[in-house]
Amino acid sequence: MGANLYLKEINDCKKCMRVFECAHYVFINEIETFDFKKISKYNKSKKIYEKISSDFKVVNQLINSDDLFNAATVLRTLYENIIYIIATSYDKKLKIRLNMTPGLFRKVLEDNCNHLFTDFFDKEDFNYIYKYLCKITHPCSMKELLSYLSNTIKYKKHLLINLKYTMILIEYMFLNYLRKRLKMDESQFDLNFTDYCTYVNLINISLLLSNIKNGMNIVKQYMIYDINNKYIEDNKKICDELSKLLKENDKEIVKNIAELTEELDNQINESKYKEVIDRILKGQECY
């Protein structure tokens, strides 16, 4: 990669992070407005609920400090806590026991996805996110590969951006649930922010895949026993489909991004977050 292209990619990564930082700021601010008493009658989850916002901030600080694995570890625990809070608030018959596994709580969300969330989420999403976080945190060939990639500058920023997007997606998931729980209308502002972040991360992933494609020998070296593994094959298929989608629909995607950007800009300008978001996008401290 030439010096100019490398500098451009570093600059693009910074822009991605700033966009995600804006979404994080907005979503955390909104999460903090919800009162536990109106969300759940299961009082044993109250102390865990009250730490959700601060735990998201810890994850964000770790990501901003380039600490990929500790950020993923805290985020996975936080994700489990959110699923537990949602499951216990919805299923009054759920009995909490010592030997319960995270999968039992996820099943409540999967079986009742349409009642708990808007149609933004599919029941498969909950397990997909959890598997991704587990592959980062559990010692395995995937973690070995990510350890190598996270210590290589041209890969590291893309991995951090993707993890930050995962954090934002979980924040939106929680907000989505909170609003639906109180029979509030879906926030178009939150949805547009999430959709915009999704487009930004698609670009980030495409850049990462482009870089990794040139280093496939490294991938094979670290995953020599896993090339035909179902998890690897499924994700390879997703990546291939994503790459094909981006190539075949590039003009439509550019048009959609432009329209979404205009609508989101108008919403930001009319919101209480305008000044803070302006500062974040300029790279200024806002906390």
Short mmCIF file of C-alpha atoms in Angstrom, two decimals:
data_model
loop_
_atom_site.label_atom_id
_atom_site.label_comp_id
_atom_site.label_asym_id
_atom_site.label_seq_id
_atom_site.Cartn_x
_atom_site.Cartn_y
_atom_site.Cartn_z
CA MET A 1 0.00 0.00 0.00
CA GLY A 2 1.42 3.41 -0.98
CA ALA A 3 1.98 6.10 1.65
CA ASN A 4 -0.89 8.28 0.38
CA LEU A 5 -3.36 5.39 0.34
CA TYR A 6 -2.25 4.33 3.80
CA LEU A 7 -2.74 7.85 5.21
CA LYS A 8 -6.16 8.06 3.54
CA GLU A 9 -7.18 4.73 5.14
CA ILE A 10 -6.04 5.92 8.58
CA ASN A 11 -8.05 9.12 8.09
CA ASP A 12 -11.12 7.10 6.99
CA CYS A 13 -10.82 5.00 10.15
CA LYS A 14 -10.79 8.13 12.30
CA LYS A 15 -13.95 9.37 10.56
CA CYS A 16 -15.65 6.01 11.18
CA MET A 17 -14.78 6.15 14.87
CA ARG A 18 -16.11 9.71 15.19
CA VAL A 19 -19.43 8.79 13.57
CA PHE A 20 -19.75 5.84 15.97
CA GLU A 21 -18.79 8.06 18.89
CA CYS A 22 -21.72 10.35 18.02
CA ALA A 23 -24.15 7.42 17.98
CA HIS A 24 -22.73 6.11 21.26
CA TYR A 25 -23.18 9.50 22.93
CA VAL A 26 -26.80 9.82 21.76
CA PHE A 27 -27.80 6.25 22.63
CA ILE A 28 -26.28 6.32 26.12
CA ASN A 29 -27.94 9.66 26.83
CA GLU A 30 -31.30 8.16 25.84
CA ILE A 31 -30.79 4.91 27.76
CA GLU A 32 -30.18 6.94 30.92
CA THR A 33 -33.63 8.54 30.68
CA PHE A 34 -35.48 5.24 31.29
CA ASP A 35 -36.58 4.33 34.82
CA PHE A 36 -36.13 0.69 35.86
CA LYS A 37 -39.47 0.64 37.72
CA LYS A 38 -41.30 1.25 34.45
CA ILE A 39 -39.33 -1.45 32.63
CA SER A 40 -39.29 -4.45 34.94
CA LYS A 41 -41.02 -5.86 38.00
CA TYR A 42 -38.13 -8.25 38.59
CA ASN A 43 -36.33 -6.23 41.28
CA LYS A 44 -33.38 -8.62 41.54
CA SER A 45 -32.12 -7.28 38.21
CA LYS A 46 -32.25 -3.62 39.29
CA LYS A 47 -28.60 -3.30 40.36
CA ILE A 48 -27.46 -4.88 37.10
CA TYR A 49 -29.77 -2.58 35.12
CA GLU A 50 -28.33 0.49 36.87
CA LYS A 51 -24.82 -0.40 35.66
CA ILE A 52 -25.71 -0.80 32.00
CA SER A 53 -24.89 2.78 31.02
CA SER A 54 -21.58 2.93 32.92
CA ASP A 55 -20.54 -0.47 31.53
CA PHE A 56 -21.11 0.75 27.97
CA LYS A 57 -18.86 3.71 28.77
CA VAL A 58 -16.16 1.34 30.03
CA VAL A 59 -16.34 -0.66 26.79
CA ASN A 60 -16.11 2.55 24.78
CA GLN A 61 -13.06 3.72 26.75
CA LEU A 62 -11.32 0.38 26.17
CA ILE A 63 -12.03 0.55 22.43
CA ASN A 64 -10.74 4.13 22.29
CA SER A 65 -7.61 2.88 24.08
CA ASP A 66 -7.15 0.22 21.34
CA ASP A 67 -7.76 -2.58 23.88
CA LEU A 68 -9.69 -4.93 21.61
CA PHE A 69 -9.82 -8.06 23.77
CA ASN A 70 -10.69 -6.48 27.11
CA ALA A 71 -13.33 -4.36 25.37
CA ALA A 72 -14.85 -7.49 23.79
CA THR A 73 -14.77 -9.34 27.13
CA VAL A 74 -16.65 -6.57 28.97
CA LEU A 75 -19.05 -6.14 26.05
CA ARG A 76 -19.91 -9.84 26.05
CA THR A 77 -20.71 -9.73 29.78
CA LEU A 78 -22.72 -6.55 29.25
CA TYR A 79 -24.62 -8.19 26.39
CA GLU A 80 -25.43 -11.18 28.61
CA ASN A 81 -26.70 -8.79 31.30
CA ILE A 82 -28.95 -6.97 28.83
CA ILE A 83 -30.41 -10.24 27.56
CA TYR A 84 -30.98 -11.33 31.18
CA ILE A 85 -32.76 -8.04 31.98
CA ILE A 86 -35.00 -8.32 28.91
CA ALA A 87 -35.80 -12.00 29.52
CA THR A 88 -36.68 -11.54 33.23
CA SER A 89 -38.79 -8.45 32.56
CA TYR A 90 -40.79 -10.25 29.87
CA ASP A 91 -41.12 -13.84 31.13
CA LYS A 92 -42.66 -13.74 34.60
CA LYS A 93 -42.41 -17.53 34.91
CA LEU A 94 -38.67 -17.63 34.32
CA LYS A 95 -36.89 -19.10 37.37
CA ILE A 96 -33.30 -17.96 37.89
CA ARG A 97 -31.06 -20.81 38.99
CA LEU A 98 -27.37 -21.26 39.66
CA ASN A 99 -26.68 -23.43 36.60
CA MET A 100 -28.50 -21.29 33.99
CA THR A 101 -26.64 -20.63 30.75
CA PRO A 102 -26.78 -17.49 28.56
CA GLY A 103 -28.50 -19.57 25.87
CA LEU A 104 -31.61 -19.96 28.03
CA PHE A 105 -32.05 -16.18 28.24
CA ARG A 106 -31.34 -15.74 24.51
CA LYS A 107 -34.06 -18.27 23.73
CA VAL A 108 -36.63 -16.00 25.41
CA LEU A 109 -35.60 -13.21 23.03
CA GLU A 110 -35.56 -15.53 20.02
CA ASP A 111 -38.99 -16.99 20.75
CA ASN A 112 -40.54 -13.57 21.39
CA CYS A 113 -38.55 -11.38 19.02
CA ASN A 114 -41.61 -9.79 17.39
CA HIS A 115 -43.10 -8.88 20.78
CA LEU A 116 -39.89 -7.46 22.24
CA PHE A 117 -38.40 -5.57 19.29
CA THR A 118 -39.29 -3.83 16.06
CA ASP A 119 -38.73 -5.62 12.76
CA PHE A 120 -35.16 -4.25 12.63
CA PHE A 121 -34.10 -7.39 14.50
CA ASP A 122 -34.47 -11.03 13.51
CA LYS A 123 -34.33 -13.83 16.05
CA GLU A 124 -31.03 -15.07 14.57
CA ASP A 125 -29.31 -11.78 15.41
CA PHE A 126 -29.02 -12.46 19.14
CA ASN A 127 -27.03 -15.65 18.75
CA TYR A 128 -24.92 -14.25 15.91
CA ILE A 129 -23.74 -11.32 18.03
CA TYR A 130 -23.00 -13.60 20.98
CA LYS A 131 -20.99 -16.04 18.84
CA TYR A 132 -18.93 -13.20 17.42
CA LEU A 133 -18.05 -11.89 20.88
CA CYS A 134 -17.24 -15.41 22.11
CA LYS A 135 -14.84 -16.01 19.21
CA ILE A 136 -12.92 -12.89 20.26
CA THR A 137 -12.84 -13.67 23.97
CA HIS A 138 -12.39 -17.48 24.07
CA PRO A 139 -8.88 -18.89 23.42
CA CYS A 140 -9.18 -20.54 19.99
CA SER A 141 -7.68 -20.32 16.51
CA MET A 142 -9.90 -17.31 15.74
CA LYS A 143 -8.54 -15.46 18.77
CA GLU A 144 -5.00 -16.38 17.72
CA LEU A 145 -5.67 -14.89 14.29
CA LEU A 146 -7.29 -11.77 15.73
CA SER A 147 -4.36 -11.38 18.14
CA TYR A 148 -2.04 -11.28 15.14
CA LEU A 149 -4.30 -8.92 13.18
CA SER A 150 -4.79 -6.58 16.15
CA ASN A 151 -1.02 -6.18 16.43
CA THR A 152 -0.76 -5.24 12.76
CA ILE A 153 -1.54 -1.57 12.18
CA LYS A 154 -3.34 -1.97 8.83
CA TYR A 155 -5.82 -4.44 10.38
CA LYS A 156 -6.14 -3.21 13.97
CA LYS A 157 -8.24 -0.10 13.36
CA HIS A 158 -10.75 -2.02 11.24
CA LEU A 159 -11.22 -4.61 14.00
CA LEU A 160 -11.74 -1.88 16.60
CA ILE A 161 -14.27 -0.12 14.36
CA ASN A 162 -16.20 -3.35 13.88
CA LEU A 163 -16.27 -3.98 17.62
CA LYS A 164 -17.46 -0.41 18.24
CA TYR A 165 -20.23 -0.96 15.70
CA THR A 166 -21.20 -4.14 17.57
CA MET A 167 -21.39 -2.10 20.77
CA ILE A 168 -23.63 0.49 19.07
CA LEU A 169 -25.85 -2.26 17.69
CA ILE A 170 -26.30 -3.68 21.21
CA GLU A 171 -27.03 -0.17 22.55
CA TYR A 172 -29.69 0.26 19.87
CA MET A 173 -31.08 -3.19 20.64
CA PHE A 174 -31.52 -2.21 24.28
CA LEU A 175 -33.07 1.15 23.36
CA ASN A 176 -35.34 -0.54 20.85
CA TYR A 177 -36.58 -2.86 23.58
CA LEU A 178 -37.01 -0.09 26.17
CA ARG A 179 -39.15 2.00 23.84
CA LYS A 180 -41.30 -0.94 22.79
CA ARG A 181 -41.67 -2.06 26.41
CA LEU A 182 -43.23 1.32 27.26
CA LYS A 183 -45.33 1.27 24.07
CA MET A 184 -43.44 4.28 22.70
CA ASP A 185 -43.19 4.96 18.98
CA GLU A 186 -40.00 3.82 17.30
CA SER A 187 -37.43 6.62 17.17
CA GLN A 188 -36.69 7.40 13.52
CA PHE A 189 -33.66 9.35 14.70
CA ASP A 190 -32.21 6.28 16.46
CA LEU A 191 -33.04 4.05 13.51
CA ASN A 192 -31.44 6.41 10.99
CA PHE A 193 -28.32 6.68 13.16
CA THR A 194 -28.08 2.89 13.36
CA ASP A 195 -28.65 2.47 9.61
CA TYR A 196 -25.99 5.09 8.88
CA CYS A 197 -23.53 3.35 11.22
CA THR A 198 -24.31 0.08 9.42
CA TYR A 199 -23.37 1.60 6.07
CA VAL A 200 -20.18 3.04 7.59
CA ASN A 201 -19.24 -0.37 8.97
CA LEU A 202 -19.95 -2.05 5.62
CA ILE A 203 -17.30 0.21 4.12
CA ASN A 204 -14.98 -0.60 7.03
CA ILE A 205 -15.47 -4.36 6.57
CA SER A 206 -14.94 -4.12 2.81
CA LEU A 207 -11.59 -2.37 3.46
CA LEU A 208 -10.62 -5.03 6.01
CA LEU A 209 -11.53 -7.86 3.62
CA SER A 210 -9.56 -6.20 0.86
CA ASN A 211 -6.48 -6.06 3.08
CA ILE A 212 -6.89 -9.61 4.38
CA LYS A 213 -7.43 -10.99 0.87
CA ASN A 214 -3.85 -10.06 0.11
CA GLY A 215 -2.70 -11.97 3.19
CA MET A 216 -4.70 -15.20 2.95
CA ASN A 217 -1.59 -17.25 3.75
CA ILE A 218 -1.67 -15.70 7.23
CA VAL A 219 -5.32 -16.69 7.70
CA LYS A 220 -4.58 -20.25 6.62
CA GLN A 221 -1.56 -20.39 8.91
CA TYR A 222 -3.61 -19.50 11.99
CA MET A 223 -6.71 -21.48 11.02
CA ILE A 224 -5.09 -24.51 9.45
CA TYR A 225 -7.48 -26.90 11.22
CA ASP A 226 -10.59 -24.77 10.67
CA ILE A 227 -10.76 -23.95 6.96
CA ASN A 228 -13.76 -26.28 6.53
CA ASN A 229 -15.33 -25.41 9.88
CA LYS A 230 -19.05 -24.52 9.58
CA TYR A 231 -18.57 -21.21 11.44
CA ILE A 232 -15.76 -20.23 9.05
CA GLU A 233 -17.68 -21.38 5.99
CA ASP A 234 -20.85 -19.52 7.05
CA ASN A 235 -18.94 -16.29 7.64
CA LYS A 236 -17.00 -16.68 4.40
CA LYS A 237 -20.32 -17.04 2.61
CA ILE A 238 -21.64 -13.89 4.31
CA CYS A 239 -18.48 -11.98 3.35
CA ASP A 240 -18.69 -13.17 -0.27
CA GLU A 241 -22.35 -12.18 -0.46
CA LEU A 242 -21.55 -8.80 1.10
CA SER A 243 -18.76 -8.17 -1.40
CA LYS A 244 -21.05 -9.14 -4.29
CA LEU A 245 -23.86 -6.95 -2.93
CA LEU A 246 -21.58 -3.91 -2.66
CA LYS A 247 -20.28 -4.37 -6.22
CA GLU A 248 -23.65 -5.01 -7.85
CA ASN A 249 -25.52 -2.24 -6.04
CA ASP A 250 -22.84 0.43 -5.64
CA LYS A 251 -24.89 3.19 -7.31
CA GLU A 252 -28.02 2.35 -5.32
CA ILE A 253 -26.02 2.20 -2.09
CA VAL A 254 -24.40 5.59 -2.77
CA LYS A 255 -27.86 7.06 -3.44
CA ASN A 256 -29.29 5.52 -0.24
CA ILE A 257 -26.38 6.81 1.84
CA ALA A 258 -26.82 10.32 0.39
CA GLU A 259 -30.55 10.35 1.21
CA LEU A 260 -29.98 8.92 4.67
CA THR A 261 -27.19 11.43 5.35
CA GLU A 262 -29.43 14.35 4.42
CA GLU A 263 -32.28 13.12 6.62
CA LEU A 264 -29.98 12.39 9.54
CA ASP A 265 -28.25 15.78 9.22
CA ASN A 266 -31.65 17.50 9.45
CA GLN A 267 -32.57 15.44 12.52
CA ILE A 268 -29.25 16.25 14.20
CA ASN A 269 -29.62 19.98 13.48
CA GLU A 270 -33.07 19.95 15.08
CA SER A 271 -31.96 17.92 18.11
CA LYS A 272 -30.38 18.83 21.43
CA TYR A 273 -27.26 16.92 20.34
CA LYS A 274 -26.20 19.27 17.52
CA GLU A 275 -23.39 21.08 19.37
CA VAL A 276 -22.00 17.92 20.95
CA ILE A 277 -22.03 16.02 17.66
CA ASP A 278 -20.29 18.92 15.91
CA ARG A 279 -17.52 18.77 18.52
CA ILE A 280 -17.15 15.00 18.25
CA LEU A 281 -16.93 15.11 14.44
CA LYS A 282 -14.17 17.73 14.75
CA GLY A 283 -12.26 15.41 17.06
CA GLN A 284 -12.84 17.54 20.15
CA GLU A 285 -13.44 16.19 23.66
CA CYS A 286 -17.12 16.27 24.60
CA TYR A 287 -17.32 14.57 28.01
#
